[in-house]
GROMACS .gro file of N, CA and C in nm:
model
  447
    1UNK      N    1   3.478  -0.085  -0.179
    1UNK     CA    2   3.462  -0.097  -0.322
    1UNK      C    3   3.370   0.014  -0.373
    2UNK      N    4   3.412   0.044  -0.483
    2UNK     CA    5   3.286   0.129  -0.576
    2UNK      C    6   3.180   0.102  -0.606
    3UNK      N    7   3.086   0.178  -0.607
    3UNK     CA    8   2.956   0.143  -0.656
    3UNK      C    9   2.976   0.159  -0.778
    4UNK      N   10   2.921  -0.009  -0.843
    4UNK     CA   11   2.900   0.005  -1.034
    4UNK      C   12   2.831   0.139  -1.066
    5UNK      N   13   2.748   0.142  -1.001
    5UNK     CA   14   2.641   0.261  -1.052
    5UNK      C   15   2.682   0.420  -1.058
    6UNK      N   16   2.803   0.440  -0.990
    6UNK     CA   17   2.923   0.550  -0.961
    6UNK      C   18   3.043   0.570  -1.052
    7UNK      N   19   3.053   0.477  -1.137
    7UNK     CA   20   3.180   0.442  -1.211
    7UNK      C   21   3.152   0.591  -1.335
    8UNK      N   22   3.222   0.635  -1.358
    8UNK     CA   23   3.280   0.758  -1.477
    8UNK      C   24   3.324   0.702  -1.559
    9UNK      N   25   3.291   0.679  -1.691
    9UNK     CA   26   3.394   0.673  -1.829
    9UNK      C   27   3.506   0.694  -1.837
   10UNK      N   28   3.616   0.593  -1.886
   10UNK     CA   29   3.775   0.619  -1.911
   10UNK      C   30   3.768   0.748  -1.969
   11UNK      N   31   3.727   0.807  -2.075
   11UNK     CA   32   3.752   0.904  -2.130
   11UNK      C   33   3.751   1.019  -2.031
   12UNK      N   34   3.629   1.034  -1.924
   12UNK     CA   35   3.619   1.165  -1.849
   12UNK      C   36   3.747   1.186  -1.776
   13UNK      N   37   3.767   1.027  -1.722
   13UNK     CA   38   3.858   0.986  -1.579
   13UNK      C   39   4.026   1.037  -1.635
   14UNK      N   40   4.029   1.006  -1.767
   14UNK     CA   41   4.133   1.017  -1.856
   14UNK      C   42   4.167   1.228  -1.865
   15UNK      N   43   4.058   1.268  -1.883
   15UNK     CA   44   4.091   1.388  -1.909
   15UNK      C   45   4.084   1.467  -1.791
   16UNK      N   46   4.025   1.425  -1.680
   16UNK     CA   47   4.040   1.503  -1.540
   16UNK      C   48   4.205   1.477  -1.505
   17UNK      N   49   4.311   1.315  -1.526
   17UNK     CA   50   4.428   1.325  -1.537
   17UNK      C   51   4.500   1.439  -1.600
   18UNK      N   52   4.456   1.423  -1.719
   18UNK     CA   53   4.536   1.550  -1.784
   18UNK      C   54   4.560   1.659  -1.779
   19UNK      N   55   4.429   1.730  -1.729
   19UNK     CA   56   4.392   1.833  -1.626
   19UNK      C   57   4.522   1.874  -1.480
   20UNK      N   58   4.533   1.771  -1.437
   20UNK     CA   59   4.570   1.691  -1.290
   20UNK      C   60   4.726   1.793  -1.362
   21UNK      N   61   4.720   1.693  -1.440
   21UNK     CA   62   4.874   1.692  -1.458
   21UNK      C   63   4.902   1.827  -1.535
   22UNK      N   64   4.870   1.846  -1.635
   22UNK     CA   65   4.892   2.047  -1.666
   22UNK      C   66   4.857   2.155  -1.557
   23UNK      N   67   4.829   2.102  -1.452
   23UNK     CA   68   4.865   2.176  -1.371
   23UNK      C   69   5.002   2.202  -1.297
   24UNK      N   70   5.071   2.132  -1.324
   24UNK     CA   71   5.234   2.138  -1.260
   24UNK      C   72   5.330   2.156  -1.400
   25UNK      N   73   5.409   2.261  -1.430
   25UNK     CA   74   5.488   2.304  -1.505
   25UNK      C   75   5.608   2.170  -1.474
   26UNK      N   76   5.668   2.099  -1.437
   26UNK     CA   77   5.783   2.103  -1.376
   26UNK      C   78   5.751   1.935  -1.398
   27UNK      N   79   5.841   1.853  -1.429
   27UNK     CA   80   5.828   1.692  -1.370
   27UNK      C   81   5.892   1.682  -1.259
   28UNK      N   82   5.953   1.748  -1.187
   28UNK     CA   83   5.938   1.704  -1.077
   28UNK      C   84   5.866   1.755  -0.990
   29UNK      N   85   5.768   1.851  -1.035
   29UNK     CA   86   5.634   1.848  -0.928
   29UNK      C   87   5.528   1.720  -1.019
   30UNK      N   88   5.519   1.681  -1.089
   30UNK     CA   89   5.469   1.572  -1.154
   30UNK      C   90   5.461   1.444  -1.093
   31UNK      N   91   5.611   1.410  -1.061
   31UNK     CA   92   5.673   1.289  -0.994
   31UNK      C   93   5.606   1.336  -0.828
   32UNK      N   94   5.614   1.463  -0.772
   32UNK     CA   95   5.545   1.452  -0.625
   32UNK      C   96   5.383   1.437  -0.634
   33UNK      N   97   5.329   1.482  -0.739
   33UNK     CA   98   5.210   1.431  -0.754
   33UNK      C   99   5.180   1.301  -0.781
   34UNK      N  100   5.247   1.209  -0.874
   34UNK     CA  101   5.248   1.079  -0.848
   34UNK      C  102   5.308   0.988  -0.737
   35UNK      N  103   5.364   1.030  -0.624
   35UNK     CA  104   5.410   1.000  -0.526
   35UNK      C  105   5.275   0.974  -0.434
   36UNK      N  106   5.201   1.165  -0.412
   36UNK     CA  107   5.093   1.111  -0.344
   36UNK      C  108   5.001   1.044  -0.404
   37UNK      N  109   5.005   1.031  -0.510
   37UNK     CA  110   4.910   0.916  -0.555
   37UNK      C  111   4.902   0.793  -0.530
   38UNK      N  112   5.022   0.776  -0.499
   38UNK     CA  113   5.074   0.643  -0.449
   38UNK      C  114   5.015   0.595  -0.312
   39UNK      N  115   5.025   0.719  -0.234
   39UNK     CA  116   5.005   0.707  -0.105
   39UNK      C  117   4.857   0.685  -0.088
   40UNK      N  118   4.834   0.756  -0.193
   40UNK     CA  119   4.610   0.704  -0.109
   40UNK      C  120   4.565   0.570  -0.229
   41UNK      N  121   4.647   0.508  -0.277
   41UNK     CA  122   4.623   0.403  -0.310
   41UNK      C  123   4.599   0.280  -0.233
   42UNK      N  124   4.515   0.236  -0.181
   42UNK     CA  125   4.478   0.104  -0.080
   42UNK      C  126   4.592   0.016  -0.072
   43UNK      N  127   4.620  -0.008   0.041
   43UNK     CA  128   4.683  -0.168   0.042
   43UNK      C  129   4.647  -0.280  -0.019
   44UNK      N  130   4.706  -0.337  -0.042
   44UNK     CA  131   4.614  -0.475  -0.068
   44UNK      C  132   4.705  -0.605   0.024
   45UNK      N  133   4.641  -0.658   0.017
   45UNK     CA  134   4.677  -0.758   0.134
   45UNK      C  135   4.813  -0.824   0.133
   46UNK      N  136   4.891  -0.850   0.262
   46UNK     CA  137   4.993  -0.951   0.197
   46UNK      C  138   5.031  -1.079   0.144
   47UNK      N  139   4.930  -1.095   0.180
   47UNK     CA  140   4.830  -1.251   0.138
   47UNK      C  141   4.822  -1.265  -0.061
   48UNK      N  142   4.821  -1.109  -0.099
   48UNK     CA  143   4.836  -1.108  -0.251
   48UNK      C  144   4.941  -1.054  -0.305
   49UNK      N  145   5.037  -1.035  -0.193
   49UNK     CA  146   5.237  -1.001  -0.310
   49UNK      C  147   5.229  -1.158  -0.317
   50UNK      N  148   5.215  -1.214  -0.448
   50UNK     CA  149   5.247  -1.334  -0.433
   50UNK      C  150   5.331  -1.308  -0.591
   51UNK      N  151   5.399  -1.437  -0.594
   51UNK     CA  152   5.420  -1.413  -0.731
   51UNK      C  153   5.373  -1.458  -0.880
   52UNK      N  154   5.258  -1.493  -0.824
   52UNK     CA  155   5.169  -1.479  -0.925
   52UNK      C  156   5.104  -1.373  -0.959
   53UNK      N  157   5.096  -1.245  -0.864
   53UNK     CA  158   5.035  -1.120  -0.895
   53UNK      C  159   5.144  -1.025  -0.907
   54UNK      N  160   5.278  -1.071  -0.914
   54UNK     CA  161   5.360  -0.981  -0.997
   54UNK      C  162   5.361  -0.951  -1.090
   55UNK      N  163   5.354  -0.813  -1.148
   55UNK     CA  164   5.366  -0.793  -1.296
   55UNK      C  165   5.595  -0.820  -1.327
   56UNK      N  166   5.524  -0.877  -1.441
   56UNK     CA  167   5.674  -0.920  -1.484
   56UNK      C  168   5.714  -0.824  -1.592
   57UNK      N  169   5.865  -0.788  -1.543
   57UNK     CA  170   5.905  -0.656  -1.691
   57UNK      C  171   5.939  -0.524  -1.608
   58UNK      N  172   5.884  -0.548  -1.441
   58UNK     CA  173   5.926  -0.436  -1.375
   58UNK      C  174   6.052  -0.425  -1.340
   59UNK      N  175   6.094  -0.317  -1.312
   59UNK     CA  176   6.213  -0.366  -1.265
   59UNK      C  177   6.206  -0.360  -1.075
   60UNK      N  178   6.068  -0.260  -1.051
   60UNK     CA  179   6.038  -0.289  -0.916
   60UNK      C  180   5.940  -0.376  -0.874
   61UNK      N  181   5.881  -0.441  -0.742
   61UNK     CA  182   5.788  -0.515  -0.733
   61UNK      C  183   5.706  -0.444  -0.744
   62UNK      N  184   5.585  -0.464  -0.843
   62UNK     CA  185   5.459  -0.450  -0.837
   62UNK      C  186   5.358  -0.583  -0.831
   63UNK      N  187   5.240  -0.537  -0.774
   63UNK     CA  188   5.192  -0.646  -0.768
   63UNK      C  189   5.033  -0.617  -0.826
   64UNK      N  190   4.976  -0.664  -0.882
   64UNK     CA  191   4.835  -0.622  -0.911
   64UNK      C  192   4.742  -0.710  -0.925
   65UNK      N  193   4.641  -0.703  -0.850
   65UNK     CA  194   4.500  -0.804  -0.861
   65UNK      C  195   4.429  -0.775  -0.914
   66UNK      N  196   4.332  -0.846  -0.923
   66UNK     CA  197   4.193  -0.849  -1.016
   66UNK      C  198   4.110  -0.893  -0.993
   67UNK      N  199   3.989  -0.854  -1.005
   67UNK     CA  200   3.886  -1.006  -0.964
   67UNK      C  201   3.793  -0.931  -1.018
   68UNK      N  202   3.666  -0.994  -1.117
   68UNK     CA  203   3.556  -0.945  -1.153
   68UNK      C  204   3.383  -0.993  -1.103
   69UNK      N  205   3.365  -0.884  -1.110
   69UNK     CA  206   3.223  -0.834  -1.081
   69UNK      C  207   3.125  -0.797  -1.142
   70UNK      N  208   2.985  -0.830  -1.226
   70UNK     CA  209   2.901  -0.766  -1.322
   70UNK      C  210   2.969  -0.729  -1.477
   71UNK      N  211   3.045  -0.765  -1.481
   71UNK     CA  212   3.127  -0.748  -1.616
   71UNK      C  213   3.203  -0.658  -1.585
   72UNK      N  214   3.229  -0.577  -1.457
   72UNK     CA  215   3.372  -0.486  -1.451
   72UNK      C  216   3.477  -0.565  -1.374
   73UNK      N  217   3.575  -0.474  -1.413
   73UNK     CA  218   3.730  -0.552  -1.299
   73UNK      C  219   3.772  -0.446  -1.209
   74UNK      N  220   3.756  -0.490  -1.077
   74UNK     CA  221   3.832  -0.398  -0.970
   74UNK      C  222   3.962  -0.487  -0.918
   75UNK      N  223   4.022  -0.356  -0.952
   75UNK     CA  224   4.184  -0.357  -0.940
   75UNK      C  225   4.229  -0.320  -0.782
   76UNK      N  226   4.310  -0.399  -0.745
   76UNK     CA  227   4.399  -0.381  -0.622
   76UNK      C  228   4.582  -0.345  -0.622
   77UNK      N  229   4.643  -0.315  -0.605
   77UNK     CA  230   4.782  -0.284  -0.655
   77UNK      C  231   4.884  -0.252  -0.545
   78UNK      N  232   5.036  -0.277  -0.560
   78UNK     CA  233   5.109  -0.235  -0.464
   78UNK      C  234   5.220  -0.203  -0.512
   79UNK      N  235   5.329  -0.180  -0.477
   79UNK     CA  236   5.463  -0.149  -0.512
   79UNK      C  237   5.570  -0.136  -0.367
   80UNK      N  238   5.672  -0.200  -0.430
   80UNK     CA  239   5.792  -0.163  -0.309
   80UNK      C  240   5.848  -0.018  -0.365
   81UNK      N  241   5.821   0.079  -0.490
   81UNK     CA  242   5.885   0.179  -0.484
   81UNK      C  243   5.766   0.269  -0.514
   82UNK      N  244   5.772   0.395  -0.482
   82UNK     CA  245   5.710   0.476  -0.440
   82UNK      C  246   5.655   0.548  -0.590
   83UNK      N  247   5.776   0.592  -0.709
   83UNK     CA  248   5.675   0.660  -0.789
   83UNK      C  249   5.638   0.554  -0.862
   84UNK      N  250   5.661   0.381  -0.913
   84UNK     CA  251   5.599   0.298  -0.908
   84UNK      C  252   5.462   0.271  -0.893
   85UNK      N  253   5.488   0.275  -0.751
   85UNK     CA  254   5.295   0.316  -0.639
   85UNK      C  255   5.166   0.378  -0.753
   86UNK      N  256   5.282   0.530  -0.760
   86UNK     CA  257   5.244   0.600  -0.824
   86UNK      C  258   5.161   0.592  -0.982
   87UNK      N  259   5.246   0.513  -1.031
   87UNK     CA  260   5.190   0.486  -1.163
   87UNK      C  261   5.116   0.399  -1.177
   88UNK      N  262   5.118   0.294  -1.090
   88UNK     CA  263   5.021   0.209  -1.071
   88UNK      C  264   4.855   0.231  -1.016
   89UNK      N  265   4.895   0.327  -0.962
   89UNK     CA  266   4.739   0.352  -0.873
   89UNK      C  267   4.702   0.440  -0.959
   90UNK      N  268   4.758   0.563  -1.080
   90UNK     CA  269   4.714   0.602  -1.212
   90UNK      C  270   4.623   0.555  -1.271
   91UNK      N  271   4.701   0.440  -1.310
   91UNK     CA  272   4.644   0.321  -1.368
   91UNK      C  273   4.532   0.273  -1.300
   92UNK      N  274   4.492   0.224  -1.175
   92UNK     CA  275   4.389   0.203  -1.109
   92UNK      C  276   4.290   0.302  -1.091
   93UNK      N  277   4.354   0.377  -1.110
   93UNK     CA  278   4.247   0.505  -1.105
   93UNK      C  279   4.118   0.516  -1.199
   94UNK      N  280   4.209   0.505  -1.305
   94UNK     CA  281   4.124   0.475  -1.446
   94UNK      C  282   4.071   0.350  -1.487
   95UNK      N  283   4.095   0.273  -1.434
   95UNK     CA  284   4.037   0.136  -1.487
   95UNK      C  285   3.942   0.083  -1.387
   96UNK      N  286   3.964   0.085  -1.263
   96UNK     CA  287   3.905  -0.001  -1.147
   96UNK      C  288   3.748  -0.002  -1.151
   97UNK      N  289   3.707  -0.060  -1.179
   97UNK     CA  290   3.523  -0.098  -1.227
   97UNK      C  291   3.501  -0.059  -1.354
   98UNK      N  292   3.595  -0.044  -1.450
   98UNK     CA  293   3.579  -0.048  -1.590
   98UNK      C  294   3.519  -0.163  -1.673
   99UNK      N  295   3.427  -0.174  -1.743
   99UNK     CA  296   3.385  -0.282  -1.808
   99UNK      C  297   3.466  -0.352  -1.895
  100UNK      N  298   3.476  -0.461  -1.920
  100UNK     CA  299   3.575  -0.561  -2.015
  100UNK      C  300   3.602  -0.467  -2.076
  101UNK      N  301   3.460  -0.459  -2.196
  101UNK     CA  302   3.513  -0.441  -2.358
  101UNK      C  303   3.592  -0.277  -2.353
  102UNK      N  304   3.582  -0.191  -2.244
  102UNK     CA  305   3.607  -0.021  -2.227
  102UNK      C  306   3.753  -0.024  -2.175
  103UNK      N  307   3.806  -0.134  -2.153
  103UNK     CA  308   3.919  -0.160  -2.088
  103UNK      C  309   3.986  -0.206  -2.196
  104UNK      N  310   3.930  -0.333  -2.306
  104UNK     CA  311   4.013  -0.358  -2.445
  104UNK      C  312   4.044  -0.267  -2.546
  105UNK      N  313   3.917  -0.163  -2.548
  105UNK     CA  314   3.913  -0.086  -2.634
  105UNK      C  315   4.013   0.052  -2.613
  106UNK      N  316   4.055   0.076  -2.430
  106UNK     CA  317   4.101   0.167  -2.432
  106UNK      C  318   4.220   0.181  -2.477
  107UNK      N  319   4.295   0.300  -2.559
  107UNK     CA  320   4.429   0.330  -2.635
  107UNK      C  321   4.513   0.350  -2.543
  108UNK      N  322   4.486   0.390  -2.367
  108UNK     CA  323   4.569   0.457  -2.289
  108UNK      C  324   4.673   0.589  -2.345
  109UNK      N  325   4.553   0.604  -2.432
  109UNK     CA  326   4.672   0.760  -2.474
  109UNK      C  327   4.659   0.858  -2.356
  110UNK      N  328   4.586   0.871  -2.269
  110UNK     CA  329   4.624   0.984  -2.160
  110UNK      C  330   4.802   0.936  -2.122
  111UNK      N  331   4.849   0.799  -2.109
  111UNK     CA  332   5.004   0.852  -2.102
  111UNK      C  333   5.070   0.948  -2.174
  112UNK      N  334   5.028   0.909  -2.299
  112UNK     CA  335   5.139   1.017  -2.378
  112UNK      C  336   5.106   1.156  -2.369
  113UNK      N  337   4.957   1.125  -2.349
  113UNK     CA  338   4.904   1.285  -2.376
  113UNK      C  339   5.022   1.422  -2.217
  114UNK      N  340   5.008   1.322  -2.085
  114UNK     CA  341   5.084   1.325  -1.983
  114UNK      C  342   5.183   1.359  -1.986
  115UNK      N  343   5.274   1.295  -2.114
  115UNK     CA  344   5.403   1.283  -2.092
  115UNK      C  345   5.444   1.161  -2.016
  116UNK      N  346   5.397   1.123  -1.936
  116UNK     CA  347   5.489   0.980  -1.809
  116UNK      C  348   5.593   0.928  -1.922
  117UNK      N  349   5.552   0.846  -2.011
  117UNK     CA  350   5.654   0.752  -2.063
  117UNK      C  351   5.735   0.845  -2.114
  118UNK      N  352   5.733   0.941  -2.179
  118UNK     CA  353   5.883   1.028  -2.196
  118UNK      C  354   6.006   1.054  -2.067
  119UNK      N  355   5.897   1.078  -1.983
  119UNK     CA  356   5.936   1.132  -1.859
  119UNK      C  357   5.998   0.988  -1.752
  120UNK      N  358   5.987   0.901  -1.768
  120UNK     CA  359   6.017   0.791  -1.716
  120UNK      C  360   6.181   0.736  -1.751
  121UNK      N  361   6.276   0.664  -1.694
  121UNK     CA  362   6.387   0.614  -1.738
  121UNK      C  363   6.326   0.485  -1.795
  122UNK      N  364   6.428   0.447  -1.892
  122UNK     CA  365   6.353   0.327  -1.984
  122UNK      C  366   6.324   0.219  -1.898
  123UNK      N  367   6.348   0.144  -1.757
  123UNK     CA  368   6.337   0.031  -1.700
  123UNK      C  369   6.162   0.112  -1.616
  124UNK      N  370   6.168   0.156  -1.600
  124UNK     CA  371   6.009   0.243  -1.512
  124UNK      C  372   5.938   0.234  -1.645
  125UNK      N  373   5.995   0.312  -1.800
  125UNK     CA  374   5.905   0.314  -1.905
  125UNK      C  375   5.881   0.146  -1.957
  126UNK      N  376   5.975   0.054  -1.944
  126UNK     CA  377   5.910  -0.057  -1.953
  126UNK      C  378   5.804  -0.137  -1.866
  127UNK      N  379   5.822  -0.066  -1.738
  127UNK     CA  380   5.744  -0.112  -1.644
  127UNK      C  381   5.572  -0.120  -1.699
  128UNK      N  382   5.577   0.020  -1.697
  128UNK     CA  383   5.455   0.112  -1.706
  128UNK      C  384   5.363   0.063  -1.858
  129UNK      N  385   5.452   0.026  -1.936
  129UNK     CA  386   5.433  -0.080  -2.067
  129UNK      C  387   5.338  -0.234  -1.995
  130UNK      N  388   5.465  -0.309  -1.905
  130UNK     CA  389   5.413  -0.412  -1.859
  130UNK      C  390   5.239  -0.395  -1.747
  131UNK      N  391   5.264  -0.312  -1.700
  131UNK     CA  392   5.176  -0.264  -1.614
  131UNK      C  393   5.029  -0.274  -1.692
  132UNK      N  394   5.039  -0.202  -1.836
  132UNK     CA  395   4.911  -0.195  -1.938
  132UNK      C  396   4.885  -0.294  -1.966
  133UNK      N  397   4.962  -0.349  -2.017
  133UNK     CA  398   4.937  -0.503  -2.049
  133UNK      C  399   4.881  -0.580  -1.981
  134UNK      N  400   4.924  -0.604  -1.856
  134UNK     CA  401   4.837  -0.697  -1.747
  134UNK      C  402   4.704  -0.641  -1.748
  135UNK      N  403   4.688  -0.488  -1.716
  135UNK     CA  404   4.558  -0.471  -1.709
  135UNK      C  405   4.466  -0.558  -1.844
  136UNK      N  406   4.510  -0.518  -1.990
  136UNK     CA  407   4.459  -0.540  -2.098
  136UNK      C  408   4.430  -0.694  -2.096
  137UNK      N  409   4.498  -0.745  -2.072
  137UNK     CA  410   4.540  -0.937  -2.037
  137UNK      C  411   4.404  -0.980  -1.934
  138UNK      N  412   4.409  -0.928  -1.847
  138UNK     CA  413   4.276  -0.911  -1.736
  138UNK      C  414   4.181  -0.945  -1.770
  139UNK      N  415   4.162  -0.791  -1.839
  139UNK     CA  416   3.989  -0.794  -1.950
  139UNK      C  417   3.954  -0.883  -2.083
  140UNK      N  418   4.080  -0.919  -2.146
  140UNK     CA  419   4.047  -1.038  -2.233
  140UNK      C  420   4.028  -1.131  -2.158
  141UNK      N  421   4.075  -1.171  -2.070
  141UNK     CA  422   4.067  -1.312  -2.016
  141UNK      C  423   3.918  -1.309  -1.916
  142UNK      N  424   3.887  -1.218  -1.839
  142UNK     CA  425   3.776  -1.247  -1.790
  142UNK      C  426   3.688  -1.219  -1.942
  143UNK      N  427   3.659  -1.141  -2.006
  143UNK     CA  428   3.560  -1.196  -2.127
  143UNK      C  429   3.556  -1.287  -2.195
  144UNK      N  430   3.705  -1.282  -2.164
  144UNK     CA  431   3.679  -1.477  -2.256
  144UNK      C  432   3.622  -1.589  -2.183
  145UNK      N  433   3.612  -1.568  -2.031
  145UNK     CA  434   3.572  -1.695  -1.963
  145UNK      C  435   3.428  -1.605  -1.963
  146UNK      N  436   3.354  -1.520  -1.987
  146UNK     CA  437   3.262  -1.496  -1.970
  146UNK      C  438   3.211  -1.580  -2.099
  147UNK      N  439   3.245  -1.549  -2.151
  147UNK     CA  440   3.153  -1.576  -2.314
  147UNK      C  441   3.158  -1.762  -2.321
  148UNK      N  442   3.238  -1.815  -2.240
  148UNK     CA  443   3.256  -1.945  -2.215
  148UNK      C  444   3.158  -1.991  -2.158
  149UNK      N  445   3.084  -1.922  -2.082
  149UNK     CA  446   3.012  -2.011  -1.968
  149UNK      C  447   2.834  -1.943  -2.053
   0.00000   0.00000   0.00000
């Protein structure tokens, strides 16, 4: 796990992506860069493909956990398809020890800024839709049980 005390701002984490990604002219050097992204994304256990940690709307399995800590959420994630992986561990990239309210508040415009959802076929671009959402769903819901107790 990350050290809270190590965590970078969505915004920085957001624009070193963009960076990432204007470096490859081409989507399909794009798509091999989100491939290996995929690949140094952690396992997460099999104990958590369950289907309750499916995101629903994919058209591949993804699976994504959560669990919070000090007011951030570290994210765990998987996929049976590869640039899937990919977009998912994106996504983890940027969020994983993010604080609630930096996670509600975020616009996720580094996609568009990217390109991905252009660049995606509409069942991956709905994915990648569903994918935000859960994250966003996450952070309301653990602040809401925070502010509960």
């Amino acid at each position: 796990m990350i050290d809270a005390e190590n965590i970078r701002n969505i915004r920085d984490i957001e624009e070193e992506i963009i960076s990432e990604f204007a470096m490859y002219d081409e989507w399909l050097d794009k798509y091999e860069y989100l491939i290996e992204l995929g690949k140094e994304l952690d396992n997460i256990d099999d104990s958590d493909k369950t289907e309750e940690n499916l995101i629903k709307g994919c058209q591949s399995r993804v699976w994504l956990v959560c669990r919070s800590s000090g007011g951030r959420l570290w994210f765990g994630a998987d996929s049976d398809a590869v640039i899937t992986k990919g977009i998912i561990s994106l996504l983890v990239k940027v969020y994983n020890g993010q604080k609630y309210d930096d996670i509600i508040a975020s616009d996720f415009s580094f996609i568009k800024k990217i390109g991905l959802k252009e660049n995606l076929s509409p069942t991956r671009a709905n994915g990648l839709l569903s994918m935000i959402k859960q994250i966003k769903a996450y952070a309301l819901a653990y602040k809401n049980k925070e502010m509960e107790q």
